[in-house]
PDB file of C-alpha atoms in Angstrom:
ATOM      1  CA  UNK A 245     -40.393 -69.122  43.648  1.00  0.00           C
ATOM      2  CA  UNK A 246     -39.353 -71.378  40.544  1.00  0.00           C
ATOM      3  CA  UNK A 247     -41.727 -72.046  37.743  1.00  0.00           C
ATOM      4  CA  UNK A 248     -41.474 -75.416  38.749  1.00  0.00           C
ATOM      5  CA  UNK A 249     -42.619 -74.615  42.589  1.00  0.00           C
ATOM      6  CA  UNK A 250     -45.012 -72.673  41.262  1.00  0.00           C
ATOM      7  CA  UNK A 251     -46.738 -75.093  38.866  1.00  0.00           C
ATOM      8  CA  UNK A 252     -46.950 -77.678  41.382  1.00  0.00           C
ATOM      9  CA  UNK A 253     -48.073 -75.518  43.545  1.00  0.00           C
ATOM     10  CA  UNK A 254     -51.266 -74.836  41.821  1.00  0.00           C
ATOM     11  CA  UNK A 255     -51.771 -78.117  40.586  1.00  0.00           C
ATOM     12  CA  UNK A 256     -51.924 -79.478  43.811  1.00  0.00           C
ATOM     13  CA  UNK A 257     -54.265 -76.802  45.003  1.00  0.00           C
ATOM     14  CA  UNK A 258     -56.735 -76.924  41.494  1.00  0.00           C
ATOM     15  CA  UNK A 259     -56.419 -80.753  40.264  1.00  0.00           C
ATOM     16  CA  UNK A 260     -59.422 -81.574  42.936  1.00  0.00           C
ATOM     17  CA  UNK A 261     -62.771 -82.644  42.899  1.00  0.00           C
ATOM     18  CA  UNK A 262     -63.616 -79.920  45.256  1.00  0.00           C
ATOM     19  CA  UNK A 263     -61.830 -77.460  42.899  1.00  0.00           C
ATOM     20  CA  UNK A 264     -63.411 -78.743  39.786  1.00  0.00           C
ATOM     21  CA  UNK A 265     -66.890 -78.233  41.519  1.00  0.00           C
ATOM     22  CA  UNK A 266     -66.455 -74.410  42.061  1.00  0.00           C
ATOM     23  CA  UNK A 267     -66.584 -73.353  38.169  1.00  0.00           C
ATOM     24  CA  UNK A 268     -68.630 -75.219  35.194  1.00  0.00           C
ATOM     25  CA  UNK A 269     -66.659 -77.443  33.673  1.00  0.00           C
ATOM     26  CA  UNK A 270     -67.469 -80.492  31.069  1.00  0.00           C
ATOM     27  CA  UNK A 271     -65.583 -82.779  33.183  1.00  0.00           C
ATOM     28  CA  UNK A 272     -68.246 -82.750  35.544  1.00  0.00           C
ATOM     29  CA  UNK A 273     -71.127 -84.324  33.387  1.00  0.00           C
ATOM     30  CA  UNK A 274     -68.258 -87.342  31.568  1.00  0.00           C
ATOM     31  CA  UNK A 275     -67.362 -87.731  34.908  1.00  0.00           C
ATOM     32  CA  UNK A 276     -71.051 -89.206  35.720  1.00  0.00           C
ATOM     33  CA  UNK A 277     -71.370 -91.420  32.811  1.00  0.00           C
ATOM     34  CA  UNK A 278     -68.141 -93.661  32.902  1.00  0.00           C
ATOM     35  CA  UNK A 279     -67.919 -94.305  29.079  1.00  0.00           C
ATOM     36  CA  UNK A 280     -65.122 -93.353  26.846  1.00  0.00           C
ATOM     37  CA  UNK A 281     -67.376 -92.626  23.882  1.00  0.00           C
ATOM     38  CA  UNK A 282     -70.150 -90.346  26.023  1.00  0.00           C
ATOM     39  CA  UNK A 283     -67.147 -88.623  27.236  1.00  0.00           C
ATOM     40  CA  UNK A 284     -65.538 -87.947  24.024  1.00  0.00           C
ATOM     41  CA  UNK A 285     -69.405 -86.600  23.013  1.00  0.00           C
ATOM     42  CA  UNK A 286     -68.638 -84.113  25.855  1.00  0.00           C
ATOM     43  CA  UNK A 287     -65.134 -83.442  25.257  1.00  0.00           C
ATOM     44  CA  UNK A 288     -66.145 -82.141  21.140  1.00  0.00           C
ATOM     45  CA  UNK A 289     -69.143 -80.136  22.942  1.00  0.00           C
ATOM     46  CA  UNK A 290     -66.047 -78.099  24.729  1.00  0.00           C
ATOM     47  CA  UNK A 291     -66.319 -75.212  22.925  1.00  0.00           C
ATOM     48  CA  UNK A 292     -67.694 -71.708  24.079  1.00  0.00           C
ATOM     49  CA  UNK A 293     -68.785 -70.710  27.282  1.00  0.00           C
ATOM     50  CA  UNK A 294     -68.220 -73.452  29.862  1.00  0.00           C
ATOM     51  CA  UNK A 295     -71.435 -72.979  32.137  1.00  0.00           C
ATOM     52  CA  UNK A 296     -73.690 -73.098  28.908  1.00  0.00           C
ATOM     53  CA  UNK A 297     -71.876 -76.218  27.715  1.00  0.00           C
ATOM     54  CA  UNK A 298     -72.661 -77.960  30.906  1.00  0.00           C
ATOM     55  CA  UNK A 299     -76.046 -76.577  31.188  1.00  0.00           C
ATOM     56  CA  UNK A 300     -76.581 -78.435  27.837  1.00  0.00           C
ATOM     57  CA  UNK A 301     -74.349 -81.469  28.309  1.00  0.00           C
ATOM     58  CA  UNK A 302     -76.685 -81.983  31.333  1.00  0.00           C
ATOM     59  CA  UNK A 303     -79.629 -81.898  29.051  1.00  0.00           C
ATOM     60  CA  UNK A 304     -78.985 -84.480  27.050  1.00  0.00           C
ATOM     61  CA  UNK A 305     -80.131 -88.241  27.223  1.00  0.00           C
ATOM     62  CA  UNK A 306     -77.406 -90.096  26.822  1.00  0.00           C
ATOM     63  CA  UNK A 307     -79.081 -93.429  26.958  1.00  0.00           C
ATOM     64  CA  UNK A 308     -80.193 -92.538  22.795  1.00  0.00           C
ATOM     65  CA  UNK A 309     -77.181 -93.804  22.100  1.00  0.00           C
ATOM     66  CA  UNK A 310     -78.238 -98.022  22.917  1.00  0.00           C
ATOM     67  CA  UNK A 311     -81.268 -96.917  20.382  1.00  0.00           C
ATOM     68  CA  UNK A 312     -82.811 -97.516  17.139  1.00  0.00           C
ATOM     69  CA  UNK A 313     -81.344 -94.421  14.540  1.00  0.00           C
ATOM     70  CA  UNK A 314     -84.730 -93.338  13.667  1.00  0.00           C
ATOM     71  CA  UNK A 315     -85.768 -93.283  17.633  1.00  0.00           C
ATOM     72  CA  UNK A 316     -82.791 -91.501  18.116  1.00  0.00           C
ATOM     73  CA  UNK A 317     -83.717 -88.933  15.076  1.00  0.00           C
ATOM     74  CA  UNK A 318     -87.344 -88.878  16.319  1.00  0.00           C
ATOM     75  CA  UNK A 319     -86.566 -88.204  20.028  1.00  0.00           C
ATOM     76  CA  UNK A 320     -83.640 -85.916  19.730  1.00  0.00           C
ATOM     77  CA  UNK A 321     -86.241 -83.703  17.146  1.00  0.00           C
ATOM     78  CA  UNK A 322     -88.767 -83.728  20.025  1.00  0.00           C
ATOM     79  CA  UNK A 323     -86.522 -82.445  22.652  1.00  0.00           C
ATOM     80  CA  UNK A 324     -85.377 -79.698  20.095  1.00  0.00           C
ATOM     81  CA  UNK A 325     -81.468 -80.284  21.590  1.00  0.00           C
ATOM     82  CA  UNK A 326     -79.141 -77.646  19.337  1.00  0.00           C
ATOM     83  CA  UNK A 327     -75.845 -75.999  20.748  1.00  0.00           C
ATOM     84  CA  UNK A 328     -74.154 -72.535  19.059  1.00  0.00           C
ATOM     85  CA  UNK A 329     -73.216 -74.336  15.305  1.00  0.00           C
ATOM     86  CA  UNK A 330     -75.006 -77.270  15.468  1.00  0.00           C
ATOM     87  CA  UNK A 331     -78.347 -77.100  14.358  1.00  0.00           C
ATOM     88  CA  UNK A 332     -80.963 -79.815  16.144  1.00  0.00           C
ATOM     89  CA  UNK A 333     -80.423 -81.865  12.979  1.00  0.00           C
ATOM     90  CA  UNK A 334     -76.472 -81.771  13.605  1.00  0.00           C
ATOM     91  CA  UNK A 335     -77.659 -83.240  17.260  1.00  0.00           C
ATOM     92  CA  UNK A 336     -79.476 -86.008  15.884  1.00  0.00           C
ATOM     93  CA  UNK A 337     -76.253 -86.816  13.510  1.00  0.00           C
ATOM     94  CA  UNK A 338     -74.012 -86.656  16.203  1.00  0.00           C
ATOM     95  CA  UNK A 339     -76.100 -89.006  18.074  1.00  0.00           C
ATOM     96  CA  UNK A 340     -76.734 -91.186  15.337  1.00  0.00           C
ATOM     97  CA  UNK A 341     -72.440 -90.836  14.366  1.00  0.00           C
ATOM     98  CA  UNK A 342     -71.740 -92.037  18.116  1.00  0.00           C
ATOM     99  CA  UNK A 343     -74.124 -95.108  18.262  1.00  0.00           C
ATOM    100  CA  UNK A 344     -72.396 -96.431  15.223  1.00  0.00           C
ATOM    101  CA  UNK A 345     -69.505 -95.824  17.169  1.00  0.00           C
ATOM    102  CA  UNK A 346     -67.048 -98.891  18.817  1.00  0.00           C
ATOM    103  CA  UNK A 347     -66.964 -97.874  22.185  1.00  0.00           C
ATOM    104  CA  UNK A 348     -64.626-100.835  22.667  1.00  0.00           C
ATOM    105  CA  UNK A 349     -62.338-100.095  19.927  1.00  0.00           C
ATOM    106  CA  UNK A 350     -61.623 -96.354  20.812  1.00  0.00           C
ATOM    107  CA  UNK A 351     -58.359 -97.036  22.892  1.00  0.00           C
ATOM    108  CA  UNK A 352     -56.846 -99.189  20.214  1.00  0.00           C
ATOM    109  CA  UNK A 353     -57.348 -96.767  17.935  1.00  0.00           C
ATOM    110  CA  UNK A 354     -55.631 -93.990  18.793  1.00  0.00           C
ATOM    111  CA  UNK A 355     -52.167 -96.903  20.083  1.00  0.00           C
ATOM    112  CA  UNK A 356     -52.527 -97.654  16.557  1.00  0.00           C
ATOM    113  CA  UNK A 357     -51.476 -94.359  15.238  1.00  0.00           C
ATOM    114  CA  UNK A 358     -49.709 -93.425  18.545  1.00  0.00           C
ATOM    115  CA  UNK A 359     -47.269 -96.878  17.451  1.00  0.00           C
ATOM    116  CA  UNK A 360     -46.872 -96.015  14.047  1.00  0.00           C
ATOM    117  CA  UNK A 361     -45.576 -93.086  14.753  1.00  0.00           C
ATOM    118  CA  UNK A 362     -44.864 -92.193  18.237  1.00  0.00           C
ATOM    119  CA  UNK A 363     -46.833 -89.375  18.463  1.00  0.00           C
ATOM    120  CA  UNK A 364     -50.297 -89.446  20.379  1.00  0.00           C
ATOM    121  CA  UNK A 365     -51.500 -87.000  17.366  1.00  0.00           C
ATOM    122  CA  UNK A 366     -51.680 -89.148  14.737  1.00  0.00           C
ATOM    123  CA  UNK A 367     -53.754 -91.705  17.125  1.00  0.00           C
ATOM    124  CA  UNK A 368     -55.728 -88.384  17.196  1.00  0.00           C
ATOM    125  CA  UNK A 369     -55.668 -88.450  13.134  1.00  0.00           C
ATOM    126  CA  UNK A 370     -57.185 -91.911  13.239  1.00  0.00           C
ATOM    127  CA  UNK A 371     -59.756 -90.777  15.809  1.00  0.00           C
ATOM    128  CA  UNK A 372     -60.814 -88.285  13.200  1.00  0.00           C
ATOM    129  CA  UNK A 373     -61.066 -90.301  10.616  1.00  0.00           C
ATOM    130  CA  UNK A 374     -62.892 -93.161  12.367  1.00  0.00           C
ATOM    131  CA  UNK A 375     -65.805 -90.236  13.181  1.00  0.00           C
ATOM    132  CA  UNK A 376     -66.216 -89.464   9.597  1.00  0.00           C
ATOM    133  CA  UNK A 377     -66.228 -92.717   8.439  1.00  0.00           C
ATOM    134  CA  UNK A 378     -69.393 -93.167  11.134  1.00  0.00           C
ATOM    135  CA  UNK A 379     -70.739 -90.400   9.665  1.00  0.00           C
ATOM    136  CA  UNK A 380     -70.655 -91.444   5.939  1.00  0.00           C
ATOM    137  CA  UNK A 381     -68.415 -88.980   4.963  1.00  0.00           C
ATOM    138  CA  UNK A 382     -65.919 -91.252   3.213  1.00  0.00           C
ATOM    139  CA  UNK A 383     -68.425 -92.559   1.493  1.00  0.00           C
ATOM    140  CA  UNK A 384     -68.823 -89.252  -0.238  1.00  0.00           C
ATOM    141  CA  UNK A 385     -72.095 -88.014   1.621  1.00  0.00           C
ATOM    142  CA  UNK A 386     -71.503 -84.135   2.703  1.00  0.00           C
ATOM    143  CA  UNK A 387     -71.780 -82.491   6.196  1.00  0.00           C
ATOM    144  CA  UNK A 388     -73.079 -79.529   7.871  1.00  0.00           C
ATOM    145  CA  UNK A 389     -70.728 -77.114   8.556  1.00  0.00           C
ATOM    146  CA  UNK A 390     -71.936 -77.353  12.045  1.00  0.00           C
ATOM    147  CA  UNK A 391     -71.179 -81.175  11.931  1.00  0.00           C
ATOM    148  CA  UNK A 392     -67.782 -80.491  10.299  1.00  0.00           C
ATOM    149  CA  UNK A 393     -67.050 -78.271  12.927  1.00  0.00           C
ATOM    150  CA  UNK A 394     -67.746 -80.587  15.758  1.00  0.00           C
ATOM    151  CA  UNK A 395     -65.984 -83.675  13.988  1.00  0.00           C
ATOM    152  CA  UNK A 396     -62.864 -81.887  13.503  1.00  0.00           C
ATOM    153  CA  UNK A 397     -60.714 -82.509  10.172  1.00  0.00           C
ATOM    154  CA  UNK A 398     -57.882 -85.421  10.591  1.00  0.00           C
ATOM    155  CA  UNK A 399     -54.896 -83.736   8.772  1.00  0.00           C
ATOM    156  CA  UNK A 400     -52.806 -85.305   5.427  1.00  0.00           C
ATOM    157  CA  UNK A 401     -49.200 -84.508   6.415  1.00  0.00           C
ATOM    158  CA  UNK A 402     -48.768 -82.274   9.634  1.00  0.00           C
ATOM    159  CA  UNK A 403     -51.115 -81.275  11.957  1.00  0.00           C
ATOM    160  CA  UNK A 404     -52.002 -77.251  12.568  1.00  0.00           C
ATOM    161  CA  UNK A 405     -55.063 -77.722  14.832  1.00  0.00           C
ATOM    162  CA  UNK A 406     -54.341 -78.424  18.442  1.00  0.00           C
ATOM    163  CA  UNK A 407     -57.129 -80.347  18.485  1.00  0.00           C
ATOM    164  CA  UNK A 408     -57.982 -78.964  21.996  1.00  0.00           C
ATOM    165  CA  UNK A 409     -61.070 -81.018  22.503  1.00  0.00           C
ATOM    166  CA  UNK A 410     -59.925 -84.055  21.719  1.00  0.00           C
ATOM    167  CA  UNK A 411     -56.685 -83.941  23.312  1.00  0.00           C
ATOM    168  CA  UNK A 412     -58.746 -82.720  26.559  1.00  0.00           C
ATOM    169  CA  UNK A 413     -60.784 -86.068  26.198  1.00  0.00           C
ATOM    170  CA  UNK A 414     -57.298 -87.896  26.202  1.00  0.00           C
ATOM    171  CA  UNK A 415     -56.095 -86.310  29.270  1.00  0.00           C
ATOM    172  CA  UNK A 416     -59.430 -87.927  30.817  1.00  0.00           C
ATOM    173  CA  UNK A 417     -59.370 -90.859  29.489  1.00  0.00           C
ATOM    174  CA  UNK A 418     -55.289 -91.525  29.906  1.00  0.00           C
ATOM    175  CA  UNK A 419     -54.598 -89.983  33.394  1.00  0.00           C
ATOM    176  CA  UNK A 420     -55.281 -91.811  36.772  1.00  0.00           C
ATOM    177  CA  UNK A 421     -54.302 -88.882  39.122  1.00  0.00           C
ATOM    178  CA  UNK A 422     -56.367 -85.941  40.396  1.00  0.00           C
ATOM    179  CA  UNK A 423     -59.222 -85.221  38.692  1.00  0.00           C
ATOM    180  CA  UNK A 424     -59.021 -87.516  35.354  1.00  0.00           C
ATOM    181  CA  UNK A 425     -60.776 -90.704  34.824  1.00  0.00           C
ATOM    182  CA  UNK A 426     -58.398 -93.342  33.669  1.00  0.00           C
ATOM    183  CA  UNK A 427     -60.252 -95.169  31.978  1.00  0.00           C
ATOM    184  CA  UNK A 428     -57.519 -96.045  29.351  1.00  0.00           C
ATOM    185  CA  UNK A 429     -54.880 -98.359  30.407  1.00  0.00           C
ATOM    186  CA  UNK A 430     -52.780 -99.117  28.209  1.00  0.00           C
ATOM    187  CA  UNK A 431     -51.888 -95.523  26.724  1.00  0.00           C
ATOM    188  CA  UNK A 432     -48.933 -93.732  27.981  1.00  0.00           C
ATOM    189  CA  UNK A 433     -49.230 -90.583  29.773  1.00  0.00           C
ATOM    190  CA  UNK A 434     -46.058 -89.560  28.524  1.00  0.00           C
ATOM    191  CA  UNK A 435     -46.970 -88.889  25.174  1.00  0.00           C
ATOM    192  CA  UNK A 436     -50.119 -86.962  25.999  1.00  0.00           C
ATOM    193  CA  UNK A 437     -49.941 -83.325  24.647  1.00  0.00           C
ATOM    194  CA  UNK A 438     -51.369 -80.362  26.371  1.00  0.00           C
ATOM    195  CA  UNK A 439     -55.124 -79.513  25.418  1.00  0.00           C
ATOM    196  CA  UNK A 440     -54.161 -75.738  24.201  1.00  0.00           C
ATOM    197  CA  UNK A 441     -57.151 -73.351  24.135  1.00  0.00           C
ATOM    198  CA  UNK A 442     -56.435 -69.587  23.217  1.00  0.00           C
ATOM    199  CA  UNK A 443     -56.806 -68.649  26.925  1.00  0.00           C
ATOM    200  CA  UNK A 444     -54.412 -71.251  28.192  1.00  0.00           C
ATOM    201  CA  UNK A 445     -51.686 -70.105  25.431  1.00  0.00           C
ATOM    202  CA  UNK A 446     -52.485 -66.967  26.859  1.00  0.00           C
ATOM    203  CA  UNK A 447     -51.290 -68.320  30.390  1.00  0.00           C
ATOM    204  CA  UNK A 448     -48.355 -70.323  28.812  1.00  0.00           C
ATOM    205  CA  UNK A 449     -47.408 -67.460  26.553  1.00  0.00           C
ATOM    206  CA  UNK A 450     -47.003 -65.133  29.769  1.00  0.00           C
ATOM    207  CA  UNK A 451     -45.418 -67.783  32.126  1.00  0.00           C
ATOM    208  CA  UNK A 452     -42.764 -68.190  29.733  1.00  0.00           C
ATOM    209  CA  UNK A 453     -43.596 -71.660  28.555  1.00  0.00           C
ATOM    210  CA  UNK A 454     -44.146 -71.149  24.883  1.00  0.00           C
ATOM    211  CA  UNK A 455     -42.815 -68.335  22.690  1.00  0.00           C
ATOM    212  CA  UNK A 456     -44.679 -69.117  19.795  1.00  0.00           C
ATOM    213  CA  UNK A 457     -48.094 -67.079  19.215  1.00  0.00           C
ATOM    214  CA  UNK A 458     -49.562 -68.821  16.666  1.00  0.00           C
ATOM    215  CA  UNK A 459     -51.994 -70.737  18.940  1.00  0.00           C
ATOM    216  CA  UNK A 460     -51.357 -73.915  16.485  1.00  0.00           C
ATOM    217  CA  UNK A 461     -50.661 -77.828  17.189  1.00  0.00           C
ATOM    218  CA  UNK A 462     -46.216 -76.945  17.099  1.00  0.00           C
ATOM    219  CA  UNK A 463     -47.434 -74.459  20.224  1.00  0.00           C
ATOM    220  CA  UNK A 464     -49.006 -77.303  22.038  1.00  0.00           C
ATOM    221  CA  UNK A 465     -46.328 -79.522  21.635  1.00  0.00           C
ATOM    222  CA  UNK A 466     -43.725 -76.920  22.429  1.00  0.00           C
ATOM    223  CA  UNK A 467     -45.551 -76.039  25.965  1.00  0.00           C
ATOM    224  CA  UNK A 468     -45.730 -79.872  26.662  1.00  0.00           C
ATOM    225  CA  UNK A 469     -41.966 -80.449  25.756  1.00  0.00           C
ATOM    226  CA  UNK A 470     -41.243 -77.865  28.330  1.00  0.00           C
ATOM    227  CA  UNK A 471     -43.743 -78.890  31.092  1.00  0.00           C
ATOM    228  CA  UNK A 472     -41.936 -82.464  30.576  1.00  0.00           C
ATOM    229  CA  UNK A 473     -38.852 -80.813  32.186  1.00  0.00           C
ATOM    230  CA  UNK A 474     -40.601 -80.783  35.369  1.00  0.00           C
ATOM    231  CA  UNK A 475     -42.531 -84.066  34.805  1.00  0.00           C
ATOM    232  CA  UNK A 476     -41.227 -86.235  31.729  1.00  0.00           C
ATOM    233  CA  UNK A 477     -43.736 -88.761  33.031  1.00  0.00           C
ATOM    234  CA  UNK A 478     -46.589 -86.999  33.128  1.00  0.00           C
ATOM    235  CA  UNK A 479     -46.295 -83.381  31.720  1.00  0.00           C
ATOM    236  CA  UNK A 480     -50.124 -82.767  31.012  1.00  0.00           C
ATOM    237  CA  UNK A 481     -50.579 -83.440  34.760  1.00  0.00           C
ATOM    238  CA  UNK A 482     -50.299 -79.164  34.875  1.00  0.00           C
ATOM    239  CA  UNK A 483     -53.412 -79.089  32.431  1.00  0.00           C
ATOM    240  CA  UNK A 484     -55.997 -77.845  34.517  1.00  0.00           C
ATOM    241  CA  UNK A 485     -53.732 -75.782  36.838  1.00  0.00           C
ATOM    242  CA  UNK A 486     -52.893 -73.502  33.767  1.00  0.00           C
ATOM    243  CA  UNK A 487     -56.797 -73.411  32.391  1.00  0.00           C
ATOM    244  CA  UNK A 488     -57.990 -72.466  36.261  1.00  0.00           C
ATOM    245  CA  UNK A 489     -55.055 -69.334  36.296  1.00  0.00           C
ATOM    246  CA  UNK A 490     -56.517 -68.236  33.085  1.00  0.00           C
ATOM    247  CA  UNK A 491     -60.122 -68.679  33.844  1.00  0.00           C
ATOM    248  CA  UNK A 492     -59.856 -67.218  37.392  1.00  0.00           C
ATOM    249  CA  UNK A 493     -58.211 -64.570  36.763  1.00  0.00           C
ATOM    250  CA  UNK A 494     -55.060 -65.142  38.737  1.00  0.00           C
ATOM    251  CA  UNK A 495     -52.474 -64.869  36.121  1.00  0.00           C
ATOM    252  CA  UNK A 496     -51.224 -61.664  37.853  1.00  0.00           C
ATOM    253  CA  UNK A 497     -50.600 -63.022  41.124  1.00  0.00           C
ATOM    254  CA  UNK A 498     -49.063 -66.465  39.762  1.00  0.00           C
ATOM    255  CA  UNK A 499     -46.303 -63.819  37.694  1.00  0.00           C
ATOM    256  CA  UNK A 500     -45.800 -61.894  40.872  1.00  0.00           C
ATOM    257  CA  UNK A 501     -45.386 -65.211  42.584  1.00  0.00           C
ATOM    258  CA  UNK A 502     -42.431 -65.451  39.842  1.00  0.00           C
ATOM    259  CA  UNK A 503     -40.599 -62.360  41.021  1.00  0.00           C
ATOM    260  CA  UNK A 504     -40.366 -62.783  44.515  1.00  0.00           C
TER     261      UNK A 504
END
């Protein structure tokens, strides 16, 4: 079988509700709350292991974020919320960052830097930047380095991060098909790049779709330029198939698959 076969193949067979139901995944709690900004809140959770992010995704109370900032500071204290580098004081920040947060303006932001540029990264950049402004950073006030962490760190001239998390929350938000949300509609799917964790480089790295191993933001965009041969529409449409081969541990069979 081709690549291309291949690829298809498992997309068609892991891009399913039923599919995303049979490991954790972070999809499954933004998929419940229909909001672009509690979703990107999930998305920049997405780090670690994926049944303990869900686990606490599921705990939280979403609702804080139509509150007061010192109920949200006072409640989010009570329930004692923290996850791996963010202290329960980084939880109440966060909280307090994404109620100052235009839940309206998100979309626009990132086709602002997407049409200065063409490139859906430096929409990301904006993103970024929009975050720390919430949280008073540009106003000189000075993070956590769990809340640094989370936020991510917009770039000055190229970016070196994939920015994994937030690209993940793109493919979400931008794609209609399958398993994403689609709540975006006026961003172009074409332009989406390919949320690269280490263990989907892995995957890419072995299928032949990137030889680069730095796992950096040129890797990303490499493995999406050459997924666009098969779909120039839609590359990132493969997304999930290539994060189930890794996480299933079928990466074996899909090269075998290759040879015959």
């Amino acid at each position: 079988m081709s690549l291309e076969e291949i690829l298809n193949l498992k997309m068609n067979e892991k891009s399913t509700s039923q599919n995303l139901a049979l490991f954790a995944d972070p999809l499954q709690v933004a998929a419940t709350l229909n909001s672009p900004k509690k979703a990107l809140m999930c998305a920049l959770f997405s780090y670690g292991n994926a049944r303990l992010i869900v686990r606490f995704l599921r705990s939280l109370d979403f609702s804080l974020l139509e509150a007061s900032e010192a109920e949200i500071r006072r409640e989010v204290r009570a329930q004692k919320w923290l996850y791996r580098f963010q202290t329960n004081e980084d939880v109440a920040e966060i909280f307090v960052i994404f109620s100052r947060l235009c839940e309206a303006g998100l979309e626009g932001l990132v086709a602002e830097g997407l049409q200065k540029s063409g490139r859906m990264v430096d929409g990301v950049n904006l993103l970024l930047r929009e975050l720390r402004s919430c949280a008073g950073v540009l106003r000189g006030d000075k993070m956590s380095d769990g809340l640094a962490f989370f936020l991510g760190a917009p770039f000055e001239e190229s970016p070196k991060s994939p920015f994994k998390r937030v690209f993940m929350w793109l493919r979400w938000m931008v794609r209609d098909a399958q398993i994403d949300l689609g709540l975006f509609k006026n961003l172009p799917k074409s332009k989406l790049i390919l949320p690269l964790d280490v263990h989907t480089h892995r995957v890419c790295l072995a299928l032949g779709l990137c030889g680069r191993k730095s796992y950096d933001y040129k890797a990303a965009e490499l493995i999406t330029q050459n997924l666009a041969r098969f779909d120039p529409l839609d590359p990132v449409k493969f997304d999930f198939a290539l994060y189930r081969i890794g996480q299933s541990g079928e990466l074996e069979r899909t090269l075998a698959m290759l040879e015959r």
